[in-house]
Amino acid sequence: MDEADMAILQEIEDGIPLSDHPFREVGEKTGLPETEVIERLRALLEQGVIRRFRARINQRKAGLTANALVAWGVDSAKAPITGEMMAGFPGVTHCYRRRPVPGRWDYELYTVHHSRRREDLCSEVADVAAAAGIDSYLVLFSGEEFKRSPTGSIRTVKEEE
Amino acid sequence: MVPPTDPVDLKLLDLLQDEFPLNSSPWKTIGEKIGLSGEEVLSRVRDLHSRGVIRSISPILETGRIGLQASTLVAMQVPGPDIRRVVGIINEYPQVSHNYEREHDYNVWFTLSTRDQDECTRLIREIIARTGIPPDRVLNLVTLERYKIDVRFRFDGDERHG
């Protein structure tokens, strides 16, 4: 990744312009031809620097108002295989393994679920629990959204340097 | 706020969550898949964006590849009247990407992405010091493994997942 890549990513990290030819406009702002902007973005995608290129949806405004993080109590030895299994559920958008805080917080696996209604979400979580054979878990419904921005901002990385 | 119900909008929301076409006329490419002109697609996207349904169309970066090697989820027990103040402090940090209220004694949950573990620990200490929340009311749940990140909501004809 070079300076020009960084400039492009920084220009579009909050979103491409919603104009007829968004990449032409990005090119005008970064001083690059449109074709080069497109080629560089394709290369970054191929190299895995860009994981995906897509619309970020505000699920609440799209009608998915029940959102929860679920913390799962699982034996450490079984965590990886159980995590992979949970990740396979189509309704699970995130599945992470995290270091527990012994004696205070013993949950090691975490999934995120979204639904129109809480009861639908709970029934999906119950399906995952049954498949995993886990009866110790917490459904942490989200209330207010205090902050939501793309993870890993180029601007942040640059400012820190 | 009325969620979108127009079938064309719902189809469009699904398509926009697939890989976005990296070419000179992306709206036209998307439109061709559902029989709309590029102009029509762009005008619907603008409308969904102005209603806040679409936050943005942007690249999702692989944090490890841009120098962010450590991440964690932090949970805090914050007394109700203190929430605004504490959240204000937490949200100042650009390393904090998500911050949600949750229904639990641990009621404030935020994610932190940093260059390394040391920076992560340092920022959490700093946040604890600045907010005055006692350390025994803070959980630092360090990311060990990621099995899935696929934030995609299906809207077209799938009642259950959206």
PDB file of N, CA and C in Angstrom, chain B residues 41 61 99 101 114 123 135:
ATOM      1  N   VAL B  41     -31.358   3.759 -10.086  1.00  0.00           N
ATOM      2  CA  VAL B  41     -30.645   3.164  -8.956  1.00  0.00           C
ATOM      3  C   VAL B  41     -30.060   4.266  -8.074  1.00  0.00           C
ATOM      4  N   LEU B  61     -12.188  -2.464   5.602  1.00  0.00           N
ATOM      5  CA  LEU B  61     -10.759  -2.782   5.595  1.00  0.00           C
ATOM      6  C   LEU B  61     -10.436  -3.932   6.539  1.00  0.00           C
ATOM      7  N   ASN B  99     -20.049   1.490  19.860  1.00  0.00           N
ATOM      8  CA  ASN B  99     -20.345   1.711  21.274  1.00  0.00           C
ATOM      9  C   ASN B  99     -21.856   1.623  21.453  1.00  0.00           C
ATOM     10  N   GLU B 101     -25.306   0.816  24.157  1.00  0.00           N
ATOM     11  CA  GLU B 101     -25.926   0.545  25.447  1.00  0.00           C
ATOM     12  C   GLU B 101     -26.486  -0.875  25.391  1.00  0.00           C
ATOM     13  N   THR B 114      -6.522  -1.279  17.977  1.00  0.00           N
ATOM     14  CA  THR B 114      -5.268  -0.543  18.159  1.00  0.00           C
ATOM     15  C   THR B 114      -4.110  -1.261  17.475  1.00  0.00           C
ATOM     16  N   LEU B 123      -4.897   2.621  26.502  1.00  0.00           N
ATOM     17  CA  LEU B 123      -6.126   3.396  26.267  1.00  0.00           C
ATOM     18  C   LEU B 123      -7.217   3.035  27.276  1.00  0.00           C
ATOM     19  N   PRO B 135     -12.004   0.127  38.168  1.00  0.00           N
ATOM     20  CA  PRO B 135     -11.531  -0.970  37.313  1.00  0.00           C
ATOM     21  C   PRO B 135     -12.287  -2.290  37.539  1.00  0.00           C
TER      22      PRO B 135
END
